[in-house]
Amino acid sequence: MVETGRLAPDREGIARAAALLRAGYLVAFATETVYGLGADATNEAAVAALFDVKARPLFNPLICHYASAEAAFSDVAAGPLAERLAQHFWPGPLTLVLPRRDRTRVVPAVSAHLPTLAVRVPASPAARALLAAARVPIAAPSANPSGRVSPTTAGHVLSDLDGRIAAVLDAGSATIGVESSVLDLTGEQPVLLRPGGVTAEALAAVAGPLAARAPGGAPRAPGMLASHYAPRLPLRLDATDVGSEEALLAFGAPLAGAGLTFNLSQGRDLTEAAARLFHGLRFLDSEGRRSGLAGIAVMPIPEQGLGRAIVDRLARAAAPRRAELAEKVRVAGSGMA
Ligand code: TXA
Ligand code: MG
């Protein structure tokens, strides 16, 4: 158990956060997408502690964060398309998967021993200041226990990880609210591994047609497991009615009759909805459980622009959980005995 300090994003707070990272401690920090849990990507022990605190499977690689495209491209081999995308979207909510360079100081565990590395230059002023002060690449997954809802405030981070990390750099609410888009540039055609803060439409305008996913088989982004972002209450998607025993995640004019309602955007604005998504899920989960509700009904959300990232997160939040799957296997197994 350590005391988790809450640092302000001023000169002193940034210097303290950078010093802690350089000393091998874990520090959560605000980015424009969600809060990340940072570790010095060149420090094996710090990276191991990061996987441990999140209970993250070791096969799920991390994104490395940099203060500039130049710094990022010293660790990965960037072709003309990567350069063009970086020029358009960095700093910002885009992650590029590229071949690792041989001589990078980033430890292999960061990219789960893959020959590739995911790199990103975030836009939020606090993150940029921290990365500049740290002067090392910072590996940072979202600052939540693996499989759970991502954090968009320092309060969310503390409710999950207080006492387990050295500090959180508190720069208020994340403005975008969903994670970066992850684009794999290692194949013939760019593959959108995860829809996120840069819309697929905007990416395609620069990169040309994107392949949706690796064909068949294992996910190319090993972290893109079916179940993720999961609140404790079960989710019911595309709800067109709702009962008093359910909480409602609304979009637009809310359905009547819910036990509790959180509206992502009364005016059906996808940007506003993305910014409020994880807060809404956390709120309905905790308040809903407190009042004994049975689940969360989610109104339909259009799959365009930022809506793609929102629908992706909600689909994973609604997917059967590992524990439930294990239970099903157990029950099926005993039925056969
Ligand atoms: O907005 C974001 O991207 C946030 C902030 C903190 O930057 N970070 C974030 O990290 O969402 P995380 O660990 O929650 O998600 C990273 C995703 C995972 O799905 C992971 O599997 C994928 O990126 N990824 C990382 N490295 C990869 C690689 N070398 N190849 C394929 N996928 C990779
Ligand atoms: Mg995450």
XYZ file of C-alpha atoms and ligand atoms in Angstrom:
371
model
C 0.000 0.000 0.000
C 1.390 3.390 -0.976
C -0.070 6.842 -0.556
C -1.400 7.907 -3.966
C -0.663 11.605 -4.375
C -2.985 13.841 -6.371
C -0.799 16.237 -8.356
C -1.874 19.483 -10.031
C -0.793 19.958 -13.659
C 1.397 22.956 -12.726
C 5.153 23.178 -12.961
C 5.687 21.534 -9.587
C 3.165 18.733 -10.172
C 4.565 17.933 -13.618
C 8.133 17.861 -12.271
C 7.099 15.576 -9.409
C 5.174 13.218 -11.747
C 8.129 13.049 -14.151
C 10.578 12.370 -11.312
C 8.365 9.553 -9.985
C 8.155 7.976 -13.463
C 11.915 8.236 -13.926
C 12.385 6.571 -10.537
C 10.310 3.594 -11.704
C 6.970 4.416 -10.063
C 3.539 4.230 -11.691
C 1.800 7.565 -12.308
C -1.666 8.007 -13.809
C -2.091 11.076 -15.988
C -4.768 12.826 -17.992
C -4.741 12.598 -21.762
C -7.411 13.984 -24.097
C -8.892 10.482 -24.527
C -8.886 8.784 -21.111
C -6.554 8.709 -18.100
C -3.480 6.555 -18.730
C -1.443 4.617 -16.167
C 2.146 5.502 -17.000
C 5.414 3.638 -16.518
C 8.901 4.308 -17.880
C 8.842 2.098 -20.999
C 12.596 1.533 -20.746
C 12.372 0.155 -17.188
C 11.605 -3.557 -17.024
C 10.532 -3.562 -13.372
C 8.229 -0.585 -13.832
C 6.567 -2.209 -16.847
C 6.133 -5.478 -14.924
C 4.510 -3.553 -12.054
C 2.158 -1.904 -14.544
C 0.864 -5.237 -15.879
C 0.560 -6.437 -12.290
C -1.446 -3.481 -10.934
C -3.906 -3.685 -13.833
C -4.026 -7.511 -13.710
C -3.449 -7.199 -17.436
C -2.643 -10.347 -19.418
C 1.021 -10.248 -20.459
C 0.071 -10.980 -24.083
C -1.779 -7.655 -24.351
C 0.720 -5.014 -25.552
C 0.837 -1.404 -24.333
C 0.873 1.901 -26.203
C 4.076 3.936 -25.893
C 3.571 7.702 -25.494
C 5.978 10.363 -26.770
C 6.334 14.130 -26.706
C 6.852 14.329 -30.486
C 6.565 12.324 -33.699
C 10.334 12.527 -34.040
C 10.802 10.823 -30.679
C 8.168 8.187 -31.539
C 9.729 7.416 -34.904
C 13.113 6.826 -33.303
C 11.640 3.644 -31.780
C 9.619 2.407 -34.802
C 10.195 2.368 -38.546
C 7.794 4.882 -40.110
C 7.112 4.955 -43.850
C 5.586 7.834 -45.837
C 2.021 6.945 -44.796
C 2.915 6.977 -41.089
C 4.620 10.354 -41.607
C 1.531 11.727 -43.339
C -0.835 10.454 -40.640
C 1.404 11.863 -37.920
C 1.392 15.240 -39.624
C -2.407 15.258 -39.806
C -3.366 13.771 -36.473
C -0.512 14.212 -33.981
C -0.607 15.384 -31.349
C -3.973 13.668 -30.954
C -6.047 10.528 -30.394
C -4.365 8.271 -32.962
C -2.106 5.293 -32.222
C 0.046 3.784 -34.963
C 1.275 0.177 -34.882
C 4.624 -0.034 -36.688
C 7.670 -2.329 -36.792
C 9.917 -1.892 -33.739
C 13.423 -0.713 -34.452
C 16.164 -3.071 -33.313
C 17.891 -0.581 -31.141
C 14.946 0.842 -29.204
C 15.361 1.100 -25.421
C 11.673 0.210 -24.996
C 11.641 -3.136 -23.194
C 10.113 -6.064 -25.134
C 7.386 -6.652 -22.517
C 5.774 -3.316 -23.491
C 4.768 -4.746 -26.854
C 4.219 -8.247 -25.442
C 7.361 -9.413 -27.314
C 5.752 -8.658 -30.670
C 7.951 -7.331 -33.499
C 5.683 -4.269 -33.577
C 5.168 -1.310 -31.243
C 2.130 0.953 -30.821
C 3.104 4.627 -30.578
C 1.098 7.780 -29.895
C 1.708 11.498 -29.309
C -1.151 12.727 -27.109
C -2.529 16.262 -27.386
C -3.575 17.231 -23.883
C -1.302 19.926 -22.426
C -0.743 18.007 -19.164
C 0.302 14.853 -21.009
C 2.579 16.777 -23.350
C 4.260 18.599 -20.472
C 4.711 15.350 -18.573
C 6.209 13.516 -21.571
C 8.598 16.387 -22.257
C 9.713 16.434 -18.610
C 10.033 12.635 -18.339
C 12.396 12.461 -21.350
C 11.687 8.717 -21.692
C 8.885 6.992 -23.613
C 5.954 6.290 -21.294
C 4.008 3.054 -21.645
C 0.416 3.763 -20.665
C -2.730 1.686 -20.874
C -5.990 3.158 -19.660
C -5.794 3.512 -15.861
C -8.437 0.910 -14.967
C -8.254 -2.701 -13.819
C -8.097 -4.902 -16.929
C -11.527 -5.525 -18.443
C -13.263 -2.693 -16.575
C -14.602 0.740 -17.523
C -11.928 3.270 -18.564
C -11.380 6.380 -16.393
C -12.025 9.904 -17.632
C -11.368 11.732 -14.340
C -8.758 11.520 -11.566
C -11.617 10.511 -9.260
C -12.326 7.469 -11.448
C -8.626 6.518 -11.272
C -8.527 6.837 -7.493
C -11.719 4.838 -7.045
C -10.010 1.941 -8.880
C -6.322 2.267 -7.976
C -5.948 4.383 -4.814
C -3.124 3.042 -2.675
C -1.692 0.983 -5.536
C 0.033 3.688 -7.630
C 2.347 6.536 -6.673
C 0.322 9.479 -8.005
C -2.312 10.780 -10.361
C -1.747 13.934 -12.378
C -5.186 15.544 -12.210
C -5.999 17.736 -15.217
C -9.782 17.501 -14.988
C -12.091 15.533 -17.275
C -10.691 13.967 -20.444
C -12.208 15.994 -23.289
C -12.694 13.252 -25.910
C -13.706 10.456 -23.559
C -12.990 7.377 -25.715
C -9.542 5.919 -26.362
C -7.345 6.607 -29.356
C -7.997 4.953 -32.712
C -5.454 2.158 -33.221
C -4.254 1.822 -36.807
C -1.965 -1.023 -37.856
C 0.415 0.060 -40.613
C 2.495 -3.115 -40.769
C 0.551 -4.779 -43.602
C -0.237 -3.906 -47.211
C -3.355 -1.967 -46.264
C -3.901 0.006 -43.041
C -6.091 -1.936 -40.598
C -8.247 -0.139 -38.048
C -7.740 -2.344 -35.001
C -9.781 -0.152 -32.671
C -12.177 2.665 -33.601
C -11.478 5.677 -31.393
C -11.037 9.416 -31.075
C -10.076 10.019 -34.724
C -13.032 8.906 -36.842
C -12.618 6.196 -39.475
C -13.891 8.733 -41.994
C -11.108 11.203 -41.146
C -8.466 8.459 -41.247
C -9.649 7.176 -44.614
C -9.511 10.698 -46.032
C -5.752 10.669 -45.400
C -4.851 6.965 -45.572
C -7.260 5.736 -48.251
C -9.494 2.691 -47.704
C -9.002 0.935 -44.378
C -9.360 -2.783 -43.816
C -11.853 -3.300 -40.977
C -10.146 -6.135 -39.094
C -7.618 -8.860 -39.599
C -9.491 -11.639 -41.449
C -10.643 -14.440 -39.118
C -8.665 -15.976 -36.282
C -7.109 -14.216 -33.334
C -7.580 -10.473 -32.950
C -4.649 -8.500 -34.377
C -4.852 -6.136 -31.395
C -4.435 -8.745 -28.708
C -6.252 -6.538 -26.207
C -9.399 -6.427 -28.275
C -11.040 -9.254 -26.409
C -14.766 -9.620 -26.741
C -15.440 -8.579 -23.139
C -14.006 -5.265 -21.945
C -15.123 -1.931 -20.487
C -17.495 -3.961 -18.334
C -19.548 -2.443 -15.528
C -20.759 -4.915 -12.895
C -24.416 -4.632 -13.930
C -25.257 -6.426 -17.199
C -25.908 -4.281 -20.286
C -28.831 -4.623 -22.718
C -28.108 -2.892 -26.033
C -30.436 -1.172 -28.535
C -33.215 -0.925 -25.986
C -36.525 0.411 -27.305
C -38.276 0.074 -23.960
C -37.167 0.096 -20.331
C -38.551 -1.013 -16.976
C -38.336 0.469 -13.478
C -35.934 -2.330 -12.476
C -33.383 -1.092 -15.031
C -31.079 1.910 -15.327
C -31.116 3.695 -18.690
C -28.171 5.000 -20.703
C -30.069 7.376 -22.948
C -29.183 9.047 -26.234
C -31.594 11.755 -27.401
C -35.096 11.961 -25.929
C -34.956 9.341 -23.123
C -37.320 6.369 -22.959
C -39.779 6.716 -20.086
C -40.053 4.381 -17.093
C -36.437 3.656 -16.105
C -35.409 3.333 -12.449
C -32.509 5.727 -13.100
C -31.390 7.630 -16.215
C -28.124 9.111 -17.500
C -28.390 10.923 -20.822
C -25.272 10.789 -23.021
C -26.600 13.622 -25.153
C -30.102 15.042 -25.165
C -29.337 16.711 -28.525
C -27.925 13.479 -30.075
C -24.416 14.941 -30.352
C -21.885 12.118 -30.727
C -18.947 14.219 -29.516
C -20.811 15.034 -26.315
C -21.893 11.400 -25.959
C -18.306 10.097 -26.275
C -17.089 12.542 -23.637
C -19.806 11.359 -21.218
C -19.776 7.609 -22.022
C -17.467 6.135 -19.363
C -18.681 8.526 -16.679
C -22.261 7.534 -17.494
C -21.483 3.812 -17.318
C -19.694 4.236 -13.993
C -22.517 6.374 -12.591
C -25.337 4.011 -13.618
C -23.355 1.002 -12.388
C -22.666 2.366 -8.905
C -25.989 4.158 -8.358
C -27.945 1.343 -10.002
C -26.371 -1.282 -7.759
C -26.908 0.911 -4.719
C -30.634 1.057 -5.501
C -30.870 -2.649 -6.331
C -31.469 -2.302 -10.097
C -30.948 -5.392 -12.253
C -29.165 -4.020 -15.302
C -28.466 -1.142 -17.684
C -30.529 -0.661 -20.853
C -28.765 1.285 -23.608
C -30.605 3.223 -26.314
C -29.423 2.787 -29.945
C -26.512 4.958 -31.078
C -25.709 5.604 -34.756
C -22.547 3.861 -36.003
C -20.945 6.790 -37.730
C -18.135 9.168 -36.803
C -17.397 8.919 -33.075
C -20.484 6.695 -32.802
C -18.354 3.777 -34.060
C -16.043 4.020 -31.051
C -19.023 4.371 -28.688
C -20.837 1.354 -30.154
C -17.602 -0.680 -30.069
C -17.104 0.034 -26.345
C -20.752 -0.692 -25.526
C -20.710 -3.979 -27.466
C -17.660 -5.104 -25.468
C -19.211 -3.912 -22.213
C -22.252 -6.091 -23.036
C -20.274 -9.174 -24.111
C -20.306 -12.259 -21.854
C -17.630 -11.958 -19.164
C -14.858 -14.448 -18.583
C -16.286 -15.457 -15.191
C -19.722 -16.003 -16.751
C -18.203 -17.991 -19.603
C -16.279 -20.140 -17.111
C -19.529 -20.705 -15.229
C -21.316 -21.765 -18.442
C -18.524 -24.206 -19.277
C -18.691 -25.609 -15.749
C -22.477 -26.041 -15.900
C -22.297 -27.590 -19.379
C -19.529 -29.910 -18.162
C -21.470 -31.074 -15.101
C -24.561 -31.629 -17.274
C -22.580 -34.110 -19.346
C -21.185 -36.016 -16.347
O -6.324 6.652 -25.805
C -5.604 5.691 -25.559
O -5.127 4.975 -26.457
C -5.278 5.400 -24.089
C -4.473 6.568 -23.549
C -3.989 6.339 -22.144
O -3.391 6.838 -24.434
N -4.590 4.157 -23.948
C -5.195 2.954 -24.130
O -4.381 1.863 -23.890
O -6.346 2.833 -24.484
P -4.958 0.393 -23.696
O -3.813 -0.412 -23.225
O -6.165 0.419 -22.853
O -5.307 -0.077 -25.162
C -4.277 -0.302 -26.113
C -4.780 -1.088 -27.286
C -5.063 -2.527 -26.906
O -6.228 -2.968 -27.579
C -3.817 -3.256 -27.411
O -4.038 -4.614 -27.667
C -3.483 -2.464 -28.669
O -3.779 -1.121 -28.315
N -2.052 -2.572 -29.005
C -1.005 -2.095 -28.320
N 0.162 -2.450 -28.902
C -0.154 -3.155 -30.002
C 0.603 -3.823 -31.022
N 1.933 -3.808 -31.026
N -0.077 -4.457 -31.992
C -1.418 -4.486 -31.993
N -2.189 -3.890 -31.062
C -1.572 -3.244 -30.077
Mg -7.951 0.034 -21.897
